[in-house]
XYZ file of C-alpha atoms in Angstrom:
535
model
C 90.927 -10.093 3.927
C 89.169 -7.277 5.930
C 87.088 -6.188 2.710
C 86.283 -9.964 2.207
C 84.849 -9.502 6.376
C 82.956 -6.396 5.110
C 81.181 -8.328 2.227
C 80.255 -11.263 3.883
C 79.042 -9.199 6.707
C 77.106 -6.952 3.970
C 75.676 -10.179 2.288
C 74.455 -11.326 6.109
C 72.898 -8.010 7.009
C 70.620 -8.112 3.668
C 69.415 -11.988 4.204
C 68.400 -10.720 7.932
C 66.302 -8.210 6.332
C 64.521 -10.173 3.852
C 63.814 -12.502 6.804
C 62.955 -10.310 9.259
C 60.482 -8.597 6.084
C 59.327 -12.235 5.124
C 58.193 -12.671 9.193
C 56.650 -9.184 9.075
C 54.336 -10.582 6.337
C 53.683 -13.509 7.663
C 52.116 -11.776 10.829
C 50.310 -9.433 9.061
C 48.432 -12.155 7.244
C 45.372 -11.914 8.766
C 44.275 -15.883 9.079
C 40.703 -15.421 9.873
C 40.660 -13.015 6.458
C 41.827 -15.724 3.634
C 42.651 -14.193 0.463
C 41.599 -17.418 -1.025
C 38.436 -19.968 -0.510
C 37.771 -22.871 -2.361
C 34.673 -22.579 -5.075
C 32.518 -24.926 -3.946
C 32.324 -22.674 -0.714
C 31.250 -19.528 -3.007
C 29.029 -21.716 -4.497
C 26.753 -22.082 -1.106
C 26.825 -18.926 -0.880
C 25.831 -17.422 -4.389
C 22.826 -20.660 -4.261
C 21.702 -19.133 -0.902
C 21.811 -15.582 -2.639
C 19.813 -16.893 -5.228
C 17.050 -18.649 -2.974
C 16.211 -15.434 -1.101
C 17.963 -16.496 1.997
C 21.429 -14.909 1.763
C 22.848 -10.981 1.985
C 22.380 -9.696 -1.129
C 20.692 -10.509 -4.295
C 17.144 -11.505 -3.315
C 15.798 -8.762 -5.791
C 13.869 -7.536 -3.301
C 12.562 -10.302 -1.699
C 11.980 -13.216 -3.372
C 10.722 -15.642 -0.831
C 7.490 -17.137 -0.046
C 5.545 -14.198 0.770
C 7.337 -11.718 0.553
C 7.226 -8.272 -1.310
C 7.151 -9.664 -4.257
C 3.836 -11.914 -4.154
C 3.062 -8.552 -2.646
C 3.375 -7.339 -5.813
C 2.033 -10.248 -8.104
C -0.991 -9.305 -5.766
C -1.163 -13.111 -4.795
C -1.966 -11.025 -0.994
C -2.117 -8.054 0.691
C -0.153 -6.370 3.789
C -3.027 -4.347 6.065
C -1.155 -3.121 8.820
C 1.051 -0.326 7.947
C 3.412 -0.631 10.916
C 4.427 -3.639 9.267
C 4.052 -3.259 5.757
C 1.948 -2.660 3.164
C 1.346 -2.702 -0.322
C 3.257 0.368 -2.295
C 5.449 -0.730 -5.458
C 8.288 1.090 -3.531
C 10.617 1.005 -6.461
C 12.230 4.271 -6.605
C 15.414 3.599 -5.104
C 15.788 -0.299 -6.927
C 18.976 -2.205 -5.837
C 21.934 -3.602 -7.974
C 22.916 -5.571 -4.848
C 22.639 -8.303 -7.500
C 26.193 -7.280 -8.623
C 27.608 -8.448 -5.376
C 26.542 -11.894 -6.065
C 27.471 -11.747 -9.917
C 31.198 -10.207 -8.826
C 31.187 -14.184 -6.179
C 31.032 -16.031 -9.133
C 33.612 -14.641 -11.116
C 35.946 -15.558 -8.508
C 34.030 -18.649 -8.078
C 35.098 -19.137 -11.516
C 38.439 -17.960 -11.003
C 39.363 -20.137 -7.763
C 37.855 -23.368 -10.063
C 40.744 -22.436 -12.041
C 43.388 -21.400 -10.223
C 43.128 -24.789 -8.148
C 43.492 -26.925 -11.558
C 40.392 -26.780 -13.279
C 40.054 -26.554 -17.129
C 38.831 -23.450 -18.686
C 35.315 -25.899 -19.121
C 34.410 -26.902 -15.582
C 31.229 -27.487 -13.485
C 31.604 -24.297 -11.968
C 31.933 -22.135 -14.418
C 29.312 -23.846 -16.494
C 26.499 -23.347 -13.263
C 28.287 -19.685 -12.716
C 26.876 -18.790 -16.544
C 22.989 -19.943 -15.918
C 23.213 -17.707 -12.179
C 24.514 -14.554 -14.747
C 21.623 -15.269 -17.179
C 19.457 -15.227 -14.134
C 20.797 -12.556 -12.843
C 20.716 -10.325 -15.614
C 17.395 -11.586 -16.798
C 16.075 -10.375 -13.640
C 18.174 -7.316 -13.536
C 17.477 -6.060 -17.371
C 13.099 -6.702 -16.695
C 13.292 -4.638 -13.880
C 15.548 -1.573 -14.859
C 15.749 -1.789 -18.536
C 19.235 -0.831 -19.791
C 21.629 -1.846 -17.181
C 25.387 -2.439 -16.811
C 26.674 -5.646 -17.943
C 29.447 -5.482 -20.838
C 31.621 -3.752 -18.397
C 29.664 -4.508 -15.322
C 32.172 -7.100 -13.346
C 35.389 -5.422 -15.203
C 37.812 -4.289 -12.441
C 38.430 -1.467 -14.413
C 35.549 -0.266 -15.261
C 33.895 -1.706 -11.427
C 33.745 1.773 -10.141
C 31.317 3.639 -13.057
C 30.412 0.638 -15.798
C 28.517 1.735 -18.971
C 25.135 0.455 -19.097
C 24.360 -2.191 -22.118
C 21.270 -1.601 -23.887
C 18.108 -3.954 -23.035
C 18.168 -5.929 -26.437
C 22.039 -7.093 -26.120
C 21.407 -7.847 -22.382
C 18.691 -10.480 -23.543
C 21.403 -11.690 -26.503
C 23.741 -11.996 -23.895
C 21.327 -14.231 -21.673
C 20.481 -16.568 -24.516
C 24.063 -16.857 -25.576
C 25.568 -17.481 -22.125
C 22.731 -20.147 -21.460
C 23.637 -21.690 -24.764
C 27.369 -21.914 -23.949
C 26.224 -23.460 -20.338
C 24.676 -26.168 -22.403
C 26.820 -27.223 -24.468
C 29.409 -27.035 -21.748
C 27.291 -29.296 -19.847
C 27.049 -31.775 -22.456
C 30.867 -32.213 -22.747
C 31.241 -32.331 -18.907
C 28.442 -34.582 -18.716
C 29.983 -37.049 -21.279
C 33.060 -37.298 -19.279
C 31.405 -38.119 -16.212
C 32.803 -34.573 -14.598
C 31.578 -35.151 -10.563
C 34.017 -32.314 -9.505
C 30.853 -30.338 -8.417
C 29.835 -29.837 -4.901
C 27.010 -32.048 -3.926
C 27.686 -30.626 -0.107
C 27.088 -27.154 -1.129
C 24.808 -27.387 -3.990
C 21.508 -26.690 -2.209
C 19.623 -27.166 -5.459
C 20.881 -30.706 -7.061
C 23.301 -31.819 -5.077
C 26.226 -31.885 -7.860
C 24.029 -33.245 -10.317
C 25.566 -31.818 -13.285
C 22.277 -33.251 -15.571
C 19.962 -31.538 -13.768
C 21.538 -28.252 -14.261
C 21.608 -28.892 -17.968
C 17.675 -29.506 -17.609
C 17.486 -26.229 -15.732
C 19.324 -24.015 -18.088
C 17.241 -24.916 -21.077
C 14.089 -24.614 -19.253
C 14.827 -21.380 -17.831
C 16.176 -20.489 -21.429
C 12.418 -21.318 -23.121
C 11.256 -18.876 -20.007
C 13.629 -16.085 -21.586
C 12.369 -16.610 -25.020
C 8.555 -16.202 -23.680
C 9.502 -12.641 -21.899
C 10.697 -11.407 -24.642
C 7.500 -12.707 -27.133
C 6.786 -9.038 -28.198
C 10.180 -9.209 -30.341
C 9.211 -12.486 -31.514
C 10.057 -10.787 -35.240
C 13.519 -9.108 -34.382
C 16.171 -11.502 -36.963
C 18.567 -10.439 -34.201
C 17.020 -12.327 -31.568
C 15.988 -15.410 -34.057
C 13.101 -16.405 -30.797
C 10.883 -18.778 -32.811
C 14.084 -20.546 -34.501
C 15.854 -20.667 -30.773
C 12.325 -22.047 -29.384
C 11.828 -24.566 -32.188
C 15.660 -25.761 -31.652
C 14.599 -26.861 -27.857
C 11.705 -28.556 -28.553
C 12.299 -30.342 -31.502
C 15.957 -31.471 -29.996
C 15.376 -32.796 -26.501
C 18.661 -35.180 -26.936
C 20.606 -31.842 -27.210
C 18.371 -29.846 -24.916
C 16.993 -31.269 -22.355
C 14.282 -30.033 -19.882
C 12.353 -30.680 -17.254
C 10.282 -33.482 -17.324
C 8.536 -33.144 -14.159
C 8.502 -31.706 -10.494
C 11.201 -33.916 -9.135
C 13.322 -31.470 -11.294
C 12.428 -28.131 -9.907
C 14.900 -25.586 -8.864
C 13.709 -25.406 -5.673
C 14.370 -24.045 -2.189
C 12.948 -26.529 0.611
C 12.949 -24.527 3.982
C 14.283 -26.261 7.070
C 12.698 -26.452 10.349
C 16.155 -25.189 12.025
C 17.947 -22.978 10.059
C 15.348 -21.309 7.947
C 12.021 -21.999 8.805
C 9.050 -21.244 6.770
C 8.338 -17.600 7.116
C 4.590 -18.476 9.081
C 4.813 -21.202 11.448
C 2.361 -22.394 14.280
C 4.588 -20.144 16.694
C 4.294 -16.897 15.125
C 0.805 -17.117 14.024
C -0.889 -15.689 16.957
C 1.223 -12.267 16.061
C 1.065 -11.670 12.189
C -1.727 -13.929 10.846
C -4.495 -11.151 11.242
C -1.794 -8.722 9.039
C -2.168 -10.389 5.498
C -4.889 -11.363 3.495
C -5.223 -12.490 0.333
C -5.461 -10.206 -2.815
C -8.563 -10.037 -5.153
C -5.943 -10.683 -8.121
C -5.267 -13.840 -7.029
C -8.576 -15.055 -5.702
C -10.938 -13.648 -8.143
C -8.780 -15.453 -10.980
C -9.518 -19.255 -8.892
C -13.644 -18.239 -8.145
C -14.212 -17.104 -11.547
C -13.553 -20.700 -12.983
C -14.529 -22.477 -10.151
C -10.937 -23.567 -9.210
C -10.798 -25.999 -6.065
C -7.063 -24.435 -5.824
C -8.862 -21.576 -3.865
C -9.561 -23.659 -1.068
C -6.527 -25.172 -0.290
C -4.734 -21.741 -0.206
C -7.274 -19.549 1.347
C -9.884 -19.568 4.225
C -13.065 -18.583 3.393
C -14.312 -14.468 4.098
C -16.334 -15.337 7.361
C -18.299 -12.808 7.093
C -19.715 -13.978 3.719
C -20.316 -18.129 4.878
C -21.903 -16.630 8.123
C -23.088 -19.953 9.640
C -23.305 -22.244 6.586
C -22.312 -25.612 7.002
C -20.476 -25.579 3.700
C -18.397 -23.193 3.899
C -16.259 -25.067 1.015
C -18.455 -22.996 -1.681
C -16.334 -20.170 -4.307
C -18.948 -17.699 -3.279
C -17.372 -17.729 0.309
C -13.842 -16.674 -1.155
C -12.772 -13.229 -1.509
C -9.891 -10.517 -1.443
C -8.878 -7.454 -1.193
C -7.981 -4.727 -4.079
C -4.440 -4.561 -3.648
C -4.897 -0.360 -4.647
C -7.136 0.099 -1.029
C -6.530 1.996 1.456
C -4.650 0.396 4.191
C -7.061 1.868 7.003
C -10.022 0.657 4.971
C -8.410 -2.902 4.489
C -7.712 -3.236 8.023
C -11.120 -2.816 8.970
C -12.749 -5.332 6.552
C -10.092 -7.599 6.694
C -10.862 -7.442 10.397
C -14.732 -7.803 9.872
C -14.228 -10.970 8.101
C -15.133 -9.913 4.850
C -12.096 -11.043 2.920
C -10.351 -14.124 2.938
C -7.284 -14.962 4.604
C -4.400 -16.688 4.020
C -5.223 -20.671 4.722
C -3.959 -21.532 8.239
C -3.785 -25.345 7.450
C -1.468 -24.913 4.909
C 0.690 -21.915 6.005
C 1.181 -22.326 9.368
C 0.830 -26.167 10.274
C 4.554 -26.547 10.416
C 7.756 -25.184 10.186
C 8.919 -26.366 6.530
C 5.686 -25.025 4.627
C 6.049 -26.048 0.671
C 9.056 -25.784 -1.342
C 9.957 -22.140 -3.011
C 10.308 -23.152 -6.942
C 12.367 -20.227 -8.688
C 12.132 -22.428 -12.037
C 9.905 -25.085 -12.263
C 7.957 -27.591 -14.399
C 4.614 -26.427 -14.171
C 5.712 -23.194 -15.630
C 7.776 -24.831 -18.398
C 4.532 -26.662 -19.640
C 2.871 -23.419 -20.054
C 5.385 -21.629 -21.465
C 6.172 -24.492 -24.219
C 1.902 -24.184 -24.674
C 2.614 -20.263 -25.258
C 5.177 -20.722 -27.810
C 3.184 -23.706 -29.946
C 0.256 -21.597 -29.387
C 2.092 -18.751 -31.114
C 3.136 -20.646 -34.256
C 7.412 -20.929 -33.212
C 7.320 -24.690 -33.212
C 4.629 -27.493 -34.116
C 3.358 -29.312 -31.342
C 0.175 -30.185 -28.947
C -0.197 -26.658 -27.365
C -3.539 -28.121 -25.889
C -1.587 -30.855 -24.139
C 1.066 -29.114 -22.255
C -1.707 -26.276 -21.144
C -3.590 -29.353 -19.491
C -0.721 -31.025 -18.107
C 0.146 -27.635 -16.419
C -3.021 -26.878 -14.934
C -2.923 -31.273 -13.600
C 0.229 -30.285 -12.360
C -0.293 -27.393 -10.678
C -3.094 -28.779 -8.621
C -1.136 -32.129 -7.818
C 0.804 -29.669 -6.054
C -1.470 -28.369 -3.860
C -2.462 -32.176 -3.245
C -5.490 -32.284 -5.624
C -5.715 -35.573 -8.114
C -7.041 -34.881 -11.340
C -8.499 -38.351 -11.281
C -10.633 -38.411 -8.130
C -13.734 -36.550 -6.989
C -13.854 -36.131 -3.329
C -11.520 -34.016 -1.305
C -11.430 -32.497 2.207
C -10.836 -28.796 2.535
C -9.295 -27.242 6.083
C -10.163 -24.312 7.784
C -10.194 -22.642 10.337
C -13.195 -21.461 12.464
C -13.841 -17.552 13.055
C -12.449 -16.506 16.614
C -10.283 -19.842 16.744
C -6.585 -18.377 17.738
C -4.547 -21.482 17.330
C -3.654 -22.636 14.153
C -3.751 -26.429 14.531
C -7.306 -26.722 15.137
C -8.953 -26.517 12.253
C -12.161 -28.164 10.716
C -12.214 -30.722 7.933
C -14.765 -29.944 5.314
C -15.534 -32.108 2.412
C -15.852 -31.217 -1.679
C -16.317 -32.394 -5.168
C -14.571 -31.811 -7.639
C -14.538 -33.278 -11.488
C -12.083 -32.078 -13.554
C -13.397 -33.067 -16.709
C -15.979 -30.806 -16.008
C -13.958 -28.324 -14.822
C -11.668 -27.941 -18.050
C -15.186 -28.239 -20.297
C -16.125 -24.321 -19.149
C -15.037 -22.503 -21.744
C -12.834 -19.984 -19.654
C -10.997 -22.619 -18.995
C -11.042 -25.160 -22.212
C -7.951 -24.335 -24.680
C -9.671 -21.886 -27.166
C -9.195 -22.794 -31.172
C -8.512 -19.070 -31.100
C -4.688 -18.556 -30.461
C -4.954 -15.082 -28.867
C -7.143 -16.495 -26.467
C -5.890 -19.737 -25.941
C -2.459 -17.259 -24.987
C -4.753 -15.647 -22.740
C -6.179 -18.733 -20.762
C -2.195 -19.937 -20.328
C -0.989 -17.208 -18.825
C -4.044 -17.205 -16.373
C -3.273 -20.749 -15.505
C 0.687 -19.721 -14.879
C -0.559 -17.254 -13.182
C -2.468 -19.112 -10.748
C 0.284 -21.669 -10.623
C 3.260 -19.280 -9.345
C 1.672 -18.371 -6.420
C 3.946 -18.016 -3.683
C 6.928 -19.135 -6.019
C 8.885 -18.318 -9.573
C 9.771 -14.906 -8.318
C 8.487 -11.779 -10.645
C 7.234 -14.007 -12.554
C 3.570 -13.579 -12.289
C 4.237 -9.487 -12.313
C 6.458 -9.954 -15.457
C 3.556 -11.789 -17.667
C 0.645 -9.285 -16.592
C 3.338 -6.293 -17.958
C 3.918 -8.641 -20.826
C -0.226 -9.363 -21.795
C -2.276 -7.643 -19.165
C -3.435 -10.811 -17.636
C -4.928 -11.101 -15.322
C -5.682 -7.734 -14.708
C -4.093 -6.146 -11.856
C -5.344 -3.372 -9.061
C -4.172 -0.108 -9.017
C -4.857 2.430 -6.644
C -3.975 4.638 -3.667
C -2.528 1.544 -1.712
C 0.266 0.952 -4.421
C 1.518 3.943 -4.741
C 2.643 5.888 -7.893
C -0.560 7.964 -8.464
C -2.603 4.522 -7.843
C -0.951 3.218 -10.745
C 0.714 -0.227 -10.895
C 3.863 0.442 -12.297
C 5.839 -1.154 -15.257
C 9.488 -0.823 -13.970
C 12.067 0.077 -11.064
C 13.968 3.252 -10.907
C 18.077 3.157 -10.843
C 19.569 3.036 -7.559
C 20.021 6.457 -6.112
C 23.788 6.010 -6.137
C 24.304 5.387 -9.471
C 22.902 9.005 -9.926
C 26.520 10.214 -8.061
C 28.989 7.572 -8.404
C 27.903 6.568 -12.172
C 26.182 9.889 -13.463
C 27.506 9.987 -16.784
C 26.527 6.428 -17.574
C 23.672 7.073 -16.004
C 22.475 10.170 -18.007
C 23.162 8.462 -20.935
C 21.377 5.371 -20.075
C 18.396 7.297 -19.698
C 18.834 9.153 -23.093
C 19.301 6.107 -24.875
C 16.272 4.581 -23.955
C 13.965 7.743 -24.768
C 13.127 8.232 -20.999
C 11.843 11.160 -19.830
C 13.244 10.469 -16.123
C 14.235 7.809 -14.197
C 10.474 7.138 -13.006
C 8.195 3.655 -12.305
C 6.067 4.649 -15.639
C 8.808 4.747 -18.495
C 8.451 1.870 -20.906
C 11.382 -0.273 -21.938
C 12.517 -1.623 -24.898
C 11.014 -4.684 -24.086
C 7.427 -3.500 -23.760
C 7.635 -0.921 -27.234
């Protein structure tokens, strides 16, 4: 009996351990910590990543004016204390990672809560990888991504060579289309239209934006047009001659765009802070040289006129009034002219009427039109090249508010020595566009080299102030337009073609590292070393 006592006392003592262990858990759950969120909440997140806006992952700065028009030298930064206009790329960031590593558990929490291995999630989580690593592989060159968002190999991944990065891009946005098809046809709504900042759950318009982005892909990588590997013409020709199965944009209402709000992210110039940065920036003789050159009304809806050049004309609405700066000057020399009145600035109508500004398009129509004109134009698929270059360029300027079909239009700005913003002065101009697409720097050439040549100018024109690296990654791609160097951007004066590693891969990833370097034929880890994608 007394040994029967000592058991059931023995079996008591252990089931007031566990308990008391089970409470000890519970408290040191930490409930403001959760070890588990629901994907749609990652989602917000990774889509605010994506637009610039978030912690990590804007590439540098992605935004509307930001670094990187900086560096598509759409303007110029002439106050040093504030910025300026250096291709600082020597110590590049793979902060990107951090928002690749939120979707795999955005994946992963889809999942776990009871989604099938082909859900909404994990079909948008494959287009943000491709534009991740799109971005990621044009800036570096080699980078991690086989092993990249491995747990085991998270601490010191080996880096994938450039070429099967960009096989990896088009696969993965293949897969997200065809996934999008089937989740389309079964009327799949499961995705967040709360925190989908882009299409508000809309599952087709996703499937437009992967395929778009996808004939973007197959532009960048045009110089290995010929590689079997890569099969670009037959991938292009697939798109375009299959619009049932690929679908695309088929105008500006589909955009991937960011639309700032008045509140919680306001425009970055606004009628409130334009008495204290408007006099740093001007615009960039890239940018404005490639609208006067062609006579391109575009010019004065985004820039003032150089004061200093109208003087007291009446007219100031004329292309001989518009100027910029050479993003290679000397910041103390830019200052001072820029303060004379000699250049143009950016257009205060515009850019600082309001607190919304325009929308920030990181993929867009406009750009699809040319690129599709590109790709005709370079024999991958049959088609009216001519066409889609014209719609671009009608597009483009319906953006900035300018109809192709009308001749009279009212240009804003404001008068020299005026320090508010809101008062500027109307001033009326013509403009035919019949006669502006008969020049013949602007009319699609029967030659296709230069008929390439005249598209990209046109994209070029029509990223400003969106579509990311865009404009930077087409001049490295064909040299047009043709970009400043010089003592203001650094690197011996010399506009460079890539960004170096992070510094820390140097200690915490050396041997990949080293060997990344090797395999590519670089010298050192340097702005000038040419990637596979530009031999």
């Amino acid at each position: 009996m007394k040994q029967i006592k000592n058991i059931i006392l023995f079996m008591m003592g252990i089931l007031l351990m566990v308990s008391c262990n089970k409470k000890i858990a519970e408290l040191r759950t930490d409930p403001n910590n959760p070890t588990s969120v629901p994907p749609s909440l990652i989602l917000g997140t990774v889509l605010v990543d994506m637009a610039g806006q978030g912690s990590a992952g804007n590439l540098g700065g992605l935004g509307s004016w930001s670094n990187v028009h900086s560096w598509n030298q759409y303007f110029c930064q002439n106050y040093d204390y504030y910025g300026n206009n250096i291709y600082s790329w020597t110590n590049g960031s793979f902060d990107p990672y951090l928002v690749l590593k939120n979707v795999v558990q955005m994946e992963t929490e889809a999942t776990t809560r009871g989604a099938s291995t082909i859900n909404p999630y994990e079909s948008v989580g494959k287009f943000i990888r491709a534009y991740y690593y799109y971005n990621l592989t044009s800036l570096f060159g080699d980078v991690p991504q086989a092993q990249a968002l491995l747990a085991a190999a998270n601490s010191a991944p080996a880096y994938t060579s450039q070429k099967q990065v960009f096989q990896y891009i088009l696969n993965v946005l293949d897969t997200a289309n065809s996934h999008l098809t089937t989740l389309i046809a079964n009327n799949d709504n499961s995705l967040s239209a709360s925190q989908d900042l882009f299409y508000q759950g809309n599952l087709v318009q996703w499937q437009k934006l992967v395929n778009s982005f996808k004939i973007r892909v197959l532009i960048s990588v045009s110089a290995k047009a010929s590689d079997p590997d890569l099969n670009v013409a037959v991938q292009f020709a697939n798109i375009i001659n299959n619009p049932s199965k690929y679908p695309v944009f088929t105008g500006q209402s589909d955009d991937m765009a960011y639309n700032y709000n008045a509140t919680y992210a306001p425009y970055p110039f606004t009628p409130t802070n334009f008495g204290s940065i408007a006099g740093r920036f001007n615009m960039a003789y890239t940018y404005v040289n490639a609208l006067t050159t062609i006579s391109d009304p575009r010019v004065f809806i985004t820039c003032d006129p150089a004061w200093a050049l109208a003087g007291t004309d009446p007219n100031p609405a004329q292309y001989k009034y518009f100027t910029g700066a050479s993003t290679g000057e000397p910041l103390s020399t830019m200052y001072g002219n820029a303060g004379a009145g000699k250049y143009s600035f950016i257009s205060r109508k515009r850019y600082y009427a309001n607190f919304t500004g325009e929308p920030d398009v990181l993929v867009g129509y406009k750009e699809l039109c040319f690129n599709i004109a590109e790709g005709i134009s370079r024999g991958w698929a049959s088609g009216n090249a001519e066409a889609y270059y014209k719609k671009g360029i009608a597009e483009s300027m319906k953006f900035y508010g300018i109809d192709t079909a009308q001749t009279s239009f009212t240009a804003y700005f404001l008068p020299p020595g005026v320090s508010n913003s809101l008062l500027v002065v109307p001033y009326p101009f013509t403009f035919s566009f019949s006669n502006y697409y008969a020049q013949p720097a602007v009319k699609y050439s029967s030659t296709p080299a230069t008929a390439i040549n005249q598209i990209v100018l046109q994209k070029y024109i029509a990223c400003f102030q969106n579509s990311g690296y865009e404009a930077y990654y087409n001049w490295r791609r064909t040299g047009v337009p043709a970009f400043q160097g010089g003592s203001g951007v650094g690197n011996n004066g010399i506009v460079p073609i890539r960004w170096a590693y992070p510094v820390t891969e140097q200690s915490q990833n050396k041997v990949n590292y080293n060997a990344a370097l090797s395999a590519q034929g670089f010298t050192a880890d340097d702005l000038n070393q040419k990637m596979w994608l530009l031999k």
